[in-house]
PDB file of C-alpha atoms in Angstrom:
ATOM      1  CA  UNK A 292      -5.139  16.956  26.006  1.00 72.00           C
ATOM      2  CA  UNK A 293      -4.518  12.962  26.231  1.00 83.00           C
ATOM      3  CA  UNK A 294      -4.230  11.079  29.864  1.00 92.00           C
ATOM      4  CA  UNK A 295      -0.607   9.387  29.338  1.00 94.00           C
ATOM      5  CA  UNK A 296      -1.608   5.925  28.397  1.00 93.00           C
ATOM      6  CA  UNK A 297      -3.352   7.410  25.544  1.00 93.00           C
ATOM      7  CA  UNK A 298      -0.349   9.366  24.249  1.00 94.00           C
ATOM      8  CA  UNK A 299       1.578   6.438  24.560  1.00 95.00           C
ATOM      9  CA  UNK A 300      -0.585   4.227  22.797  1.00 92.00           C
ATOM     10  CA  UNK A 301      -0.491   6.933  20.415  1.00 93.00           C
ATOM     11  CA  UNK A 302       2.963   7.128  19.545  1.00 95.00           C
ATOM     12  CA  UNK A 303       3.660   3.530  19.860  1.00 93.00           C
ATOM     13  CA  UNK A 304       1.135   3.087  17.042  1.00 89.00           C
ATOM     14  CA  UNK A 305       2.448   5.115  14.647  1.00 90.00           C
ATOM     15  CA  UNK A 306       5.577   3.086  14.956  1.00 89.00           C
ATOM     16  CA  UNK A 307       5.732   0.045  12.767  1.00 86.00           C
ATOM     17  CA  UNK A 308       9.201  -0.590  14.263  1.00 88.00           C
ATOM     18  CA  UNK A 309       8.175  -0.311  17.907  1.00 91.00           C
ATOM     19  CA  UNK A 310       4.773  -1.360  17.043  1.00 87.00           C
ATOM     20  CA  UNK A 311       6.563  -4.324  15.661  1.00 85.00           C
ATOM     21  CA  UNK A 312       8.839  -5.083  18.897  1.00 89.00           C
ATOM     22  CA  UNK A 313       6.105  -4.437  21.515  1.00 90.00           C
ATOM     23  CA  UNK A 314       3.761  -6.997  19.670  1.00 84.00           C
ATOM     24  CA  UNK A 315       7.243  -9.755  19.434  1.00 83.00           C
ATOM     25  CA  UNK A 316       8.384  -9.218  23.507  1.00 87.00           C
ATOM     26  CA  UNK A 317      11.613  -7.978  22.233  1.00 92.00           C
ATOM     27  CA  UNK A 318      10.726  -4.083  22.995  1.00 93.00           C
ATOM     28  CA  UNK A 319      13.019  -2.393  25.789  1.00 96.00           C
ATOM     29  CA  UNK A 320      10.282  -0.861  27.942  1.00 96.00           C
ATOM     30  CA  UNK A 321      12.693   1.178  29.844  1.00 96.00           C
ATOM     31  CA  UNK A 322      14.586   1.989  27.161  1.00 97.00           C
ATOM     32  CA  UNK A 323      11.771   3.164  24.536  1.00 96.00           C
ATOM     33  CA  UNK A 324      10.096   4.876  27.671  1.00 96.00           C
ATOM     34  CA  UNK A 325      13.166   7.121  27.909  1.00 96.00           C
ATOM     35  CA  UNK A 326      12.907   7.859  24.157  1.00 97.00           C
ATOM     36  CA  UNK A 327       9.515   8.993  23.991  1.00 96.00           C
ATOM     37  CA  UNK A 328       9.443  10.871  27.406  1.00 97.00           C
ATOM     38  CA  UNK A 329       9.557  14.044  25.797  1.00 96.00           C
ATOM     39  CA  UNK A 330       6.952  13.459  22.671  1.00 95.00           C
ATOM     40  CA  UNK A 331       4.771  12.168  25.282  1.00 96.00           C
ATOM     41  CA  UNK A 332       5.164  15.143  27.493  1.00 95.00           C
ATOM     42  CA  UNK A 333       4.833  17.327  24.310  1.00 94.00           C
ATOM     43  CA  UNK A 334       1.152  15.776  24.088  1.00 94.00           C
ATOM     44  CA  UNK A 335       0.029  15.860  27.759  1.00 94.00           C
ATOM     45  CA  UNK A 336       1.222  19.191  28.363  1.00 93.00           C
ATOM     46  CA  UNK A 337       2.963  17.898  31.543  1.00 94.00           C
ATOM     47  CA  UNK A 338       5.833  16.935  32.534  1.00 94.00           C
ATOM     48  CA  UNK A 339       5.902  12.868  32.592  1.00 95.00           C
ATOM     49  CA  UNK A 340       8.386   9.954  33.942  1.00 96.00           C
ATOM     50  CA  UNK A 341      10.063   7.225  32.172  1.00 95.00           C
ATOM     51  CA  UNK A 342       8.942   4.913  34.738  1.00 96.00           C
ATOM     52  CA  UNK A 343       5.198   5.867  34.341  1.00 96.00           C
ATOM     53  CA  UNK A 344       5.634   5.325  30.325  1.00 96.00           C
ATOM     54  CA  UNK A 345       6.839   1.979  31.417  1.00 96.00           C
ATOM     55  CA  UNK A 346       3.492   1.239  33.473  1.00 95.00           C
ATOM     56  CA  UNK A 347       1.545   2.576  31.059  1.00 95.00           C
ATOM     57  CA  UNK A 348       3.073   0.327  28.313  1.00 95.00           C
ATOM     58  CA  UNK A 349       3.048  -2.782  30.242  1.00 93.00           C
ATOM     59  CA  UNK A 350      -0.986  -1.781  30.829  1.00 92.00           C
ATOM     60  CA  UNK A 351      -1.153  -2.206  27.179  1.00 90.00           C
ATOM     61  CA  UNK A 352       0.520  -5.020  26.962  1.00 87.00           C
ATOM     62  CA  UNK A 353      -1.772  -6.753  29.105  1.00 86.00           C
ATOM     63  CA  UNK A 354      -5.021  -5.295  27.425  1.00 82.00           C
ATOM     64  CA  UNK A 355      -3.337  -6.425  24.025  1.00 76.00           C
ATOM     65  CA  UNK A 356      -2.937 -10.036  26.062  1.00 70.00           C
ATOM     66  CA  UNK A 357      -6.732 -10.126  26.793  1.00 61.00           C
ATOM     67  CA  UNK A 358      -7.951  -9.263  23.649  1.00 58.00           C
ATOM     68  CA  UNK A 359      -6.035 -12.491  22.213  1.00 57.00           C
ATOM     69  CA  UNK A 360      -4.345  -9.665  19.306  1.00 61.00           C
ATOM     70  CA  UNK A 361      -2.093 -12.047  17.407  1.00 58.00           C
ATOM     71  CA  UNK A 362       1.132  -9.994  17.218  1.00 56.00           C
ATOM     72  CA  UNK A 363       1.292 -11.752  13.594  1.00 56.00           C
ATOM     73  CA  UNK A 364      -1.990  -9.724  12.062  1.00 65.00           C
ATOM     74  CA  UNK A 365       0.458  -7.213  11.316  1.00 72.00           C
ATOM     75  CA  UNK A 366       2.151  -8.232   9.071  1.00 76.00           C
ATOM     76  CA  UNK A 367       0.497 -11.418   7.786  1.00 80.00           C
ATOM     77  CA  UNK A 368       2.134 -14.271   5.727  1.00 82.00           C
ATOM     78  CA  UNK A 369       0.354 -14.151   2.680  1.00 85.00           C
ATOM     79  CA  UNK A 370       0.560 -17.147   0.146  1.00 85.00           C
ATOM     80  CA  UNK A 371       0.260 -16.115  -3.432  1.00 90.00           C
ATOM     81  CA  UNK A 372      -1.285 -18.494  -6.049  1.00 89.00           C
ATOM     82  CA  UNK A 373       0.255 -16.521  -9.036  1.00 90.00           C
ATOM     83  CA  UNK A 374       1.779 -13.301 -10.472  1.00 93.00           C
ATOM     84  CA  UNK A 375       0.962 -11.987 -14.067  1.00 93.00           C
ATOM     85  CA  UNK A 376       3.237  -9.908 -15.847  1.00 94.00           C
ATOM     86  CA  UNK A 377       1.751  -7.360 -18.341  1.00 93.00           C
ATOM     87  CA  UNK A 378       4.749  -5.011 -20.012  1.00 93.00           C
ATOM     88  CA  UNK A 379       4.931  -1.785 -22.040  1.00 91.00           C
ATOM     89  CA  UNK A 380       2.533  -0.308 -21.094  1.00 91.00           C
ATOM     90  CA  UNK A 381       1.663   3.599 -21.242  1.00 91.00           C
ATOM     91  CA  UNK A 382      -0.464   5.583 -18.621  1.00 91.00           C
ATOM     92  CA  UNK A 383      -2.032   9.351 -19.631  1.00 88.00           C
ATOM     93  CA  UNK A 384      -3.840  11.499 -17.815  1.00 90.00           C
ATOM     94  CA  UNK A 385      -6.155  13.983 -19.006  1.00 89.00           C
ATOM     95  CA  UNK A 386      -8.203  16.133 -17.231  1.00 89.00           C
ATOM     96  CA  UNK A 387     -12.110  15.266 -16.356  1.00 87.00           C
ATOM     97  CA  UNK A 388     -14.613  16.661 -18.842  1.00 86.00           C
ATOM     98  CA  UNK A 389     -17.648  15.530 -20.753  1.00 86.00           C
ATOM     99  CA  UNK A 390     -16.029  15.932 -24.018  1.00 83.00           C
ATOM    100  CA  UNK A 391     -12.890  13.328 -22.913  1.00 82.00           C
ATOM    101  CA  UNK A 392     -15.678  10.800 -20.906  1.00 81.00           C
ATOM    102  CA  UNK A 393     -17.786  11.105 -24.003  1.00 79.00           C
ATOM    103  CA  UNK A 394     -14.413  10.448 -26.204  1.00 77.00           C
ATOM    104  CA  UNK A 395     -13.118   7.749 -23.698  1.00 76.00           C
ATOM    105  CA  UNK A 396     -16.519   5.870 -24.436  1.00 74.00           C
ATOM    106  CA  UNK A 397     -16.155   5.557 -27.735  1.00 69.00           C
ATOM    107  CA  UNK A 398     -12.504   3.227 -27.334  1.00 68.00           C
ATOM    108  CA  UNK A 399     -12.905  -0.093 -27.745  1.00 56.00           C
ATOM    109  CA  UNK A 400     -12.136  -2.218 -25.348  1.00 57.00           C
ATOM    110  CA  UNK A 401      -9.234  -5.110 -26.558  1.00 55.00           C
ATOM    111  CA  UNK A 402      -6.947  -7.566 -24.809  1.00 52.00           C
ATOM    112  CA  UNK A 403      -8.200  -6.355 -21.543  1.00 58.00           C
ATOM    113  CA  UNK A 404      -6.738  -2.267 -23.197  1.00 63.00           C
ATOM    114  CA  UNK A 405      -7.288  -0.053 -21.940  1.00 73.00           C
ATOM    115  CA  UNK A 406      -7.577   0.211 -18.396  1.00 81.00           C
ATOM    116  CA  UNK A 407     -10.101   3.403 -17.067  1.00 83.00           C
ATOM    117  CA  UNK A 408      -9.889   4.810 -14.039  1.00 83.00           C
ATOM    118  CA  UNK A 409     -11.890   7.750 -13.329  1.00 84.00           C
ATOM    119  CA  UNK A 410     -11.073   9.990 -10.627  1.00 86.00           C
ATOM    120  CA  UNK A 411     -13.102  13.358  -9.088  1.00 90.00           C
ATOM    121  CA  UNK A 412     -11.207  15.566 -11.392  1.00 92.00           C
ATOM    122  CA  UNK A 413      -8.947  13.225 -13.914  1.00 91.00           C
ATOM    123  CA  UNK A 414      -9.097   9.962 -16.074  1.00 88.00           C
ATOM    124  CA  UNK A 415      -6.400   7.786 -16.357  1.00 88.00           C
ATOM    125  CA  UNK A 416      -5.566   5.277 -19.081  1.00 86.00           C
ATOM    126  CA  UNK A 417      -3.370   2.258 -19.036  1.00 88.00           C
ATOM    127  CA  UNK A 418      -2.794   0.949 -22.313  1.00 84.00           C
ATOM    128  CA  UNK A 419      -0.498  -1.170 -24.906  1.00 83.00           C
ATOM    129  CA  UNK A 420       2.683   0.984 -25.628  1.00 79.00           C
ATOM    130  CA  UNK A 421       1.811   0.606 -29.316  1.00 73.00           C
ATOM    131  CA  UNK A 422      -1.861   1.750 -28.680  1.00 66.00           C
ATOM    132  CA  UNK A 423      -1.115   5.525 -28.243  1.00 63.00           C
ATOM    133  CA  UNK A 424      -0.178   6.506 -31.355  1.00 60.00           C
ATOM    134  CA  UNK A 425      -3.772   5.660 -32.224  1.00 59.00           C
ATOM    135  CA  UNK A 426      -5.689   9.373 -33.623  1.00 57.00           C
ATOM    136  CA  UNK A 427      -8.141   8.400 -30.541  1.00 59.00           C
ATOM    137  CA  UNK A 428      -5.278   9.494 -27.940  1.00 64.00           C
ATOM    138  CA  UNK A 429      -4.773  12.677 -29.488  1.00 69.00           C
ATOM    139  CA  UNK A 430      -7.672  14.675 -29.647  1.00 73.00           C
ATOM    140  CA  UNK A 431      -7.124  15.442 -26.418  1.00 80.00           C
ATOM    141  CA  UNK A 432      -4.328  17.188 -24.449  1.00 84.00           C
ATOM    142  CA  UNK A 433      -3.154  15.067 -21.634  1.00 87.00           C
ATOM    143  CA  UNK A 434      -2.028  16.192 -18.857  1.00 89.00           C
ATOM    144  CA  UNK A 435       0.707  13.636 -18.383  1.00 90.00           C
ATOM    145  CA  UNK A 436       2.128  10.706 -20.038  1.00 90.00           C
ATOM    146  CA  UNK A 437       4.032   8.079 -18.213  1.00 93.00           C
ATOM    147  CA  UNK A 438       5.614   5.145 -21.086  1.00 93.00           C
ATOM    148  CA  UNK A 439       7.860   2.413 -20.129  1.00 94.00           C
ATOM    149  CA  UNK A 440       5.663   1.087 -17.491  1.00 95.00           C
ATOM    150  CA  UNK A 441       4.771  -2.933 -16.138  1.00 96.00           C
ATOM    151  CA  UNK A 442       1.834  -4.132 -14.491  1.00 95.00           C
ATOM    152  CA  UNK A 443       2.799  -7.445 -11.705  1.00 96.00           C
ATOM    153  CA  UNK A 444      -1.035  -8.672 -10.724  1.00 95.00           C
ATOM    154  CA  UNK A 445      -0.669 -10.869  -7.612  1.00 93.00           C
ATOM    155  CA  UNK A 446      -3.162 -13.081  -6.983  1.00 92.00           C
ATOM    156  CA  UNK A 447      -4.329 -14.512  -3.931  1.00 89.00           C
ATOM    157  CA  UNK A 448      -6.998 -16.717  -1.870  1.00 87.00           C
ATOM    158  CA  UNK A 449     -10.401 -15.739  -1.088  1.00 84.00           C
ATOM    159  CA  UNK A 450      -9.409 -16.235   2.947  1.00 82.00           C
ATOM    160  CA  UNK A 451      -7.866 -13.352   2.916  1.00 82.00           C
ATOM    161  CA  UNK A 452     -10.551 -10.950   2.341  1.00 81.00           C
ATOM    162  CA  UNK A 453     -10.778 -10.628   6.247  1.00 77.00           C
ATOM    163  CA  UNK A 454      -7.378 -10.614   7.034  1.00 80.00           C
ATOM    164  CA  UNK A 455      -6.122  -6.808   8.398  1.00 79.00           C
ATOM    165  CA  UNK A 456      -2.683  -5.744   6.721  1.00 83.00           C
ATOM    166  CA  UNK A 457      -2.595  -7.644   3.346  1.00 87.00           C
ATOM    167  CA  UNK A 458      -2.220  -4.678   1.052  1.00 89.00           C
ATOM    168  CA  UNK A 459       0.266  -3.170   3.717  1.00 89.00           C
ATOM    169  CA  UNK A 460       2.350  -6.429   3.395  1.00 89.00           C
ATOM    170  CA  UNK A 461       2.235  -5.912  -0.198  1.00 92.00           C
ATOM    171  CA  UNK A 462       2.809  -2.412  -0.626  1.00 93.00           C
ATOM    172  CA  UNK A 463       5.738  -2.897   2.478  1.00 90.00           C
ATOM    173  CA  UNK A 464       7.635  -5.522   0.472  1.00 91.00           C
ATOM    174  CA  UNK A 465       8.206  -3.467  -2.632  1.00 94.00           C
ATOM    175  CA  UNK A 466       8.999  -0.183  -0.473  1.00 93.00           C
ATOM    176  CA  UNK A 467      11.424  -2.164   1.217  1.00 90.00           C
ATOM    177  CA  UNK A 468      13.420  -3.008  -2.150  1.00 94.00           C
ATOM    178  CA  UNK A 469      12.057   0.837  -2.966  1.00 95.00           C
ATOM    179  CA  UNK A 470      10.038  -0.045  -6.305  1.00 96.00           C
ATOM    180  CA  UNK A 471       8.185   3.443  -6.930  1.00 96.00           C
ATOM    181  CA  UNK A 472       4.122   2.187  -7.374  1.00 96.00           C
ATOM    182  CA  UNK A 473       3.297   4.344  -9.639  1.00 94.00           C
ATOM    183  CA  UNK A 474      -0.573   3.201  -9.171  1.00 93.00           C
ATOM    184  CA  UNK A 475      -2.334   0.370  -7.395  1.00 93.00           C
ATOM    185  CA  UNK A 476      -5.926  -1.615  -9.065  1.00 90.00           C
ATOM    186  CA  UNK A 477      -7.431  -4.451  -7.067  1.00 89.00           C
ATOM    187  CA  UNK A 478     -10.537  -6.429  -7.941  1.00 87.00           C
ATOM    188  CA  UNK A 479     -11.660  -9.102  -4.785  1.00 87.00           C
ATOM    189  CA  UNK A 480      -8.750 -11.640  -5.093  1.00 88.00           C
ATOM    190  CA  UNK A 481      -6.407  -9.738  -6.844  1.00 92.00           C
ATOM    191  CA  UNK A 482      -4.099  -6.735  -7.033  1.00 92.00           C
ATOM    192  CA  UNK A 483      -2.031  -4.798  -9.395  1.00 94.00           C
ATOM    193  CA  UNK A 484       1.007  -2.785  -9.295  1.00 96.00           C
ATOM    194  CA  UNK A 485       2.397  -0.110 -12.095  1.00 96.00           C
ATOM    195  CA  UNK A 486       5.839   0.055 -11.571  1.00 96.00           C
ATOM    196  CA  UNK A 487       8.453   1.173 -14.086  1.00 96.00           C
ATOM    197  CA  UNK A 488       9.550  -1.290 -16.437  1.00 95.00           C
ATOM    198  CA  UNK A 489      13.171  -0.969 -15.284  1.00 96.00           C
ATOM    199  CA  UNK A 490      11.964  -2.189 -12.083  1.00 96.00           C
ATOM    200  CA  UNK A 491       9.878  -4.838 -12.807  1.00 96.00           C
ATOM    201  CA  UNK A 492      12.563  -7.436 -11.714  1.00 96.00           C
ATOM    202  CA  UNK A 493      13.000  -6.233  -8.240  1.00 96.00           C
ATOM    203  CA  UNK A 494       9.376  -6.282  -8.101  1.00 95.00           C
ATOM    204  CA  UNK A 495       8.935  -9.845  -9.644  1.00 95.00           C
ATOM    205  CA  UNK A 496      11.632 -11.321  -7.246  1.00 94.00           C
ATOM    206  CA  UNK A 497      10.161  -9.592  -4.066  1.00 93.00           C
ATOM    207  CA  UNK A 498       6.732 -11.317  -5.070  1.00 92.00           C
ATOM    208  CA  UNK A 499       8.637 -14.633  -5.555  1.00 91.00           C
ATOM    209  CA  UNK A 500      10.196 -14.464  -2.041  1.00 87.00           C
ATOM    210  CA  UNK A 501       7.343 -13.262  -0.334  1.00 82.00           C
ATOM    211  CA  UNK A 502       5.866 -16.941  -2.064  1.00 78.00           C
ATOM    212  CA  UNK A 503       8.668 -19.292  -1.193  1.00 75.00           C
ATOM    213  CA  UNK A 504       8.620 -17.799   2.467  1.00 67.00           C
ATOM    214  CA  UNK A 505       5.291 -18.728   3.203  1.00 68.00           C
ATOM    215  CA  UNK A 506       5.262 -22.174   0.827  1.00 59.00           C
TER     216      UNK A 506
END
């Protein structure tokens, strides 16, 4: 059972909208504390007033204060130094054995194709559209092909390596315009989204605002 301030913390922080507010001074403490009375009171197993929410929150507020937390760190302005476009590409998925790792091995490796990624209990290949109808892709059974896909590879500064909330900025722009990721790959200064190729323009433009915004 949580003491109230520690419900409320709670449940404010698993609100990027009222997480969002709090952190800007535009959050209604009265009003918010009247909203959440009875989630709050769900936790503490108690019944609990709007007007202790409201202490409780402007508590917070102040510790927030104290520990200097830049309301900003949430969602950070990140500047990107360039986007790469890679299109038709195919993923498959086949399920992990010795037999497909040894098979997988024996692939070479050209114009950066194909793309490995092995997982506990699958392997996944991204590769040139015109690539799978190589005899190499077919001795196996896969468990799913996906065609018709894009990679969009951001790229960014090394100063942001530290910097909380940069792949949540990322990933939040595109859900935002609802591009389906199909899967993410990031190396130290970069990072790559699959998206479907029909969507790859949606994608491309919400990369090129998030650029001009911050340049």
């Amino acid at each position: 059972m949580l003491k109230i301030p520690d419900a409320v913390e709670r449940i404010l922080f698993s609100s990027e909208n009222a997480l969002s507010a709090f952190f800007g001074g535009y959050l209604n403490y009265s009003a918010y504390a009247k909203f959440i009375t009875k989630e709050v009171e769900g936790i503490c197993k108690k019944p609990v007033t709007p007007s202790t929410i409201v202490v409780a929150l402007s508590r917070l507020n102040k510790k927030s204060a104290d520990k200097k937390i830049n309301p900003f760190r949430m969602n950070p302005k990140v500047a990107l130094r360039d986007i790469v476009i890679r299109t038709n590409v195919t993923e498959i998925t086949y399920t992990k054995n010795p037999s497909v790792e040894k098979h997988i091995q024996k692939i070479s490796i050209r114009d950066q194709y194909p793309i490995v990624f092995n997982g506990i209990e699958e392997i996944t290949l991204i590769t040139k559209e015109k690539d799978t109808s190589s005899t190499l892709f077919k001795s196996f059974k896969p468990k799913i092909v996906i065609k018709n896909l894009a990679i969009i590879t951001v790229r960014f500064g090394d100063e942001y390596l530290e910097e909380p909330n940069v792949l949540f900025v990322l990933f939040r722009a595109l859900a935002l315009r609802f591009v389906n990721v199909i899967k993410v790959m990031s190396t130290y200064s970069e990072v790559s989204f699959v998206v479907r190729q029909n969507e790859l323009q949606t994608a491309i433009s919400v990369f090129d605002e998030m650029s001009a915004a911050v340049g």
